[in-house]
Short mmCIF file of C-alpha atoms in Angstrom, two decimals:
data_model
loop_
_atom_site.label_atom_id
_atom_site.label_comp_id
_atom_site.label_asym_id
_atom_site.label_seq_id
_atom_site.Cartn_x
_atom_site.Cartn_y
_atom_site.Cartn_z
CA UNK A 1 -3.13 -19.11 0.93
CA UNK A 2 -1.00 -18.18 -2.05
CA UNK A 3 -0.87 -14.61 -3.36
CA UNK A 4 0.66 -13.50 -6.64
CA UNK A 5 2.00 -10.01 -5.98
CA UNK A 6 4.66 -8.06 -4.14
CA UNK A 7 6.10 -8.00 -0.66
CA UNK A 8 5.98 -4.42 0.58
CA UNK A 9 8.73 -5.22 3.10
CA UNK A 10 11.16 -5.41 0.18
CA UNK A 11 10.89 -1.63 -0.08
CA UNK A 12 13.32 -0.25 2.49
CA UNK A 13 12.36 2.80 4.56
CA UNK A 14 15.18 4.72 2.90
CA UNK A 15 13.58 4.01 -0.51
CA UNK A 16 10.22 5.52 0.44
CA UNK A 17 9.59 9.13 -0.52
CA UNK A 18 7.38 10.33 2.32
CA UNK A 19 6.49 13.55 0.49
CA UNK A 20 5.08 11.43 -2.36
CA UNK A 21 3.21 9.27 0.15
CA UNK A 22 1.68 12.37 1.68
CA UNK A 23 0.59 13.67 -1.75
CA UNK A 24 -1.00 10.31 -2.51
CA UNK A 25 -2.86 10.41 0.80
CA UNK A 26 -4.08 13.94 0.05
CA UNK A 27 -5.47 12.87 -3.34
CA UNK A 28 -6.96 9.69 -1.84
CA UNK A 29 -8.85 11.31 1.06
CA UNK A 30 -8.53 14.97 2.00
CA UNK A 31 -10.13 14.57 5.44
CA UNK A 32 -7.82 11.67 6.29
CA UNK A 33 -4.94 13.83 5.07
CA UNK A 34 -6.07 16.54 7.51
CA UNK A 35 -5.88 14.07 10.40
CA UNK A 36 -2.46 12.97 9.16
CA UNK A 37 -1.19 16.58 9.04
CA UNK A 38 -2.48 17.23 12.54
CA UNK A 39 -0.74 14.08 13.84
CA UNK A 40 2.60 14.80 12.11
CA UNK A 41 2.66 18.54 12.84
CA UNK A 42 1.43 18.32 16.42
CA UNK A 43 4.52 20.16 17.66
CA UNK A 44 5.90 22.95 15.43
CA UNK A 45 9.34 22.64 17.01
CA UNK A 46 10.05 19.19 15.52
CA UNK A 47 12.92 18.70 13.10
CA UNK A 48 12.34 17.27 9.59
CA UNK A 49 13.74 13.95 10.84
CA UNK A 50 11.23 13.90 13.70
CA UNK A 51 8.39 14.72 11.31
CA UNK A 52 9.46 11.85 9.03
CA UNK A 53 9.42 9.55 12.06
CA UNK A 54 5.83 10.59 12.83
CA UNK A 55 4.82 10.10 9.18
CA UNK A 56 6.12 6.51 9.34
CA UNK A 57 4.35 5.96 12.65
CA UNK A 58 1.03 7.21 11.25
CA UNK A 59 1.24 4.85 8.27
CA UNK A 60 2.31 1.92 10.46
CA UNK A 61 -1.00 2.38 12.29
CA UNK A 62 -3.04 2.73 9.06
CA UNK A 63 -5.63 -0.05 9.06
CA UNK A 64 -7.48 -1.73 6.20
CA UNK A 65 -9.50 -4.84 6.99
CA UNK A 66 -7.14 -5.81 9.82
CA UNK A 67 -3.95 -5.24 7.82
CA UNK A 68 -1.66 -2.34 8.67
CA UNK A 69 0.94 -0.14 7.08
CA UNK A 70 1.81 1.39 3.77
CA UNK A 71 0.76 -1.74 1.86
CA UNK A 72 -2.73 -1.58 3.36
CA UNK A 73 -2.89 2.06 2.31
CA UNK A 74 -1.85 1.18 -1.27
CA UNK A 75 -4.55 -1.52 -1.27
CA UNK A 76 -7.18 1.10 -0.45
CA UNK A 77 -5.86 3.59 -3.02
CA UNK A 78 -5.92 0.96 -5.78
CA UNK A 79 -9.41 -0.13 -4.75
CA UNK A 80 -10.70 3.43 -4.96
CA UNK A 81 -8.89 4.54 -8.12
CA UNK A 82 -9.01 1.32 -10.16
CA UNK A 83 -12.01 -0.47 -8.61
CA UNK A 84 -9.75 -3.48 -8.04
CA UNK A 85 -9.87 -5.16 -4.63
CA UNK A 86 -6.50 -6.88 -4.27
CA UNK A 87 -5.81 -9.53 -1.67
CA UNK A 88 -3.58 -8.91 1.33
CA UNK A 89 -1.56 -11.38 3.35
CA UNK A 90 1.47 -11.84 5.55
CA UNK A 91 4.52 -13.92 4.67
CA UNK A 92 7.22 -12.40 6.86
CA UNK A 93 6.15 -9.12 5.31
CA UNK A 94 3.00 -7.51 3.93
CA UNK A 95 1.91 -9.10 0.63
CA UNK A 96 -0.34 -7.27 -1.86
CA UNK A 97 -1.64 -9.10 -4.91
CA UNK A 98 -4.13 -11.64 -6.22
CA UNK A 99 -4.91 -14.98 -4.60
CA UNK A 100 -5.52 -17.81 -7.09
CA UNK A 101 -9.21 -18.72 -7.25
CA UNK A 102 -11.90 -19.97 -9.58
CA UNK A 103 -12.58 -17.43 -12.35
CA UNK A 104 -16.21 -16.84 -11.38
CA UNK A 105 -15.15 -15.72 -7.91
CA UNK A 106 -13.09 -12.84 -9.33
CA UNK A 107 -14.52 -9.43 -10.05
CA UNK A 108 -14.60 -8.59 -13.75
CA UNK A 109 -11.76 -6.08 -13.26
CA UNK A 110 -9.44 -8.75 -11.87
CA UNK A 111 -10.62 -11.48 -14.24
CA UNK A 112 -9.66 -9.28 -17.23
CA UNK A 113 -6.12 -8.49 -16.01
CA UNK A 114 -3.23 -9.99 -17.94
CA UNK A 115 0.08 -10.58 -16.18
CA UNK A 116 1.57 -7.55 -17.95
CA UNK A 117 -1.36 -5.33 -16.95
CA UNK A 118 -1.20 -6.56 -13.35
CA UNK A 119 2.55 -5.92 -13.09
CA UNK A 120 2.07 -2.46 -14.66
CA UNK A 121 -0.73 -1.70 -12.17
CA UNK A 122 1.46 -2.66 -9.21
CA UNK A 123 4.40 -0.66 -10.59
CA UNK A 124 2.18 2.39 -11.22
CA UNK A 125 1.14 2.63 -7.58
CA UNK A 126 4.44 1.62 -5.98
CA UNK A 127 6.18 4.29 -8.06
CA UNK A 128 3.88 6.84 -6.43
CA UNK A 129 5.76 6.21 -3.16
CA UNK A 130 9.17 4.79 -4.15
CA UNK A 131 11.52 4.30 -7.07
CA UNK A 132 12.03 0.67 -6.03
CA UNK A 133 9.37 -1.73 -7.32
CA UNK A 134 9.70 -5.25 -5.86
CA UNK A 135 9.42 -8.22 -8.20
CA UNK A 136 5.94 -9.68 -8.65
CA UNK A 137 5.97 -13.35 -7.66
CA UNK A 138 3.98 -16.03 -5.87
CA UNK A 139 4.00 -15.80 -2.05
CA UNK A 140 2.89 -18.39 0.49
CA UNK A 141 0.81 -16.65 3.15
CA UNK A 142 -0.15 -19.78 5.07
CA UNK A 143 -1.08 -19.53 8.71
CA UNK A 144 1.04 -22.53 9.69
#
């Protein structure tokens, strides 16, 4: 399967602002944010570095339709806030974007996206977690 989008693995851990990620989680789902806070702050004696480690671990375990990680979380945020259900795949990294298909199989929200609007949508949400926005391109997410 081909997907036109971004590879989340191109965003290095050092480029992710975990405070921004936490704020996005809080606005996305306050009860999920509560579980996140409980997980990260389980032990009050942890250093900021240890807390960042646990934040990463929590998001690595985040699950959306069998896909995991920060990209799966962004998928869910975009779906809720924009009513756009992007495709997910794996091509030596998590891919988030749109798989080519026949126009009548797309939702109206995806069918009406131009390339510029799609790239702006991706940039809008990636910038909520990082200053680095990977290039939008075609990815081969074949199983073989």
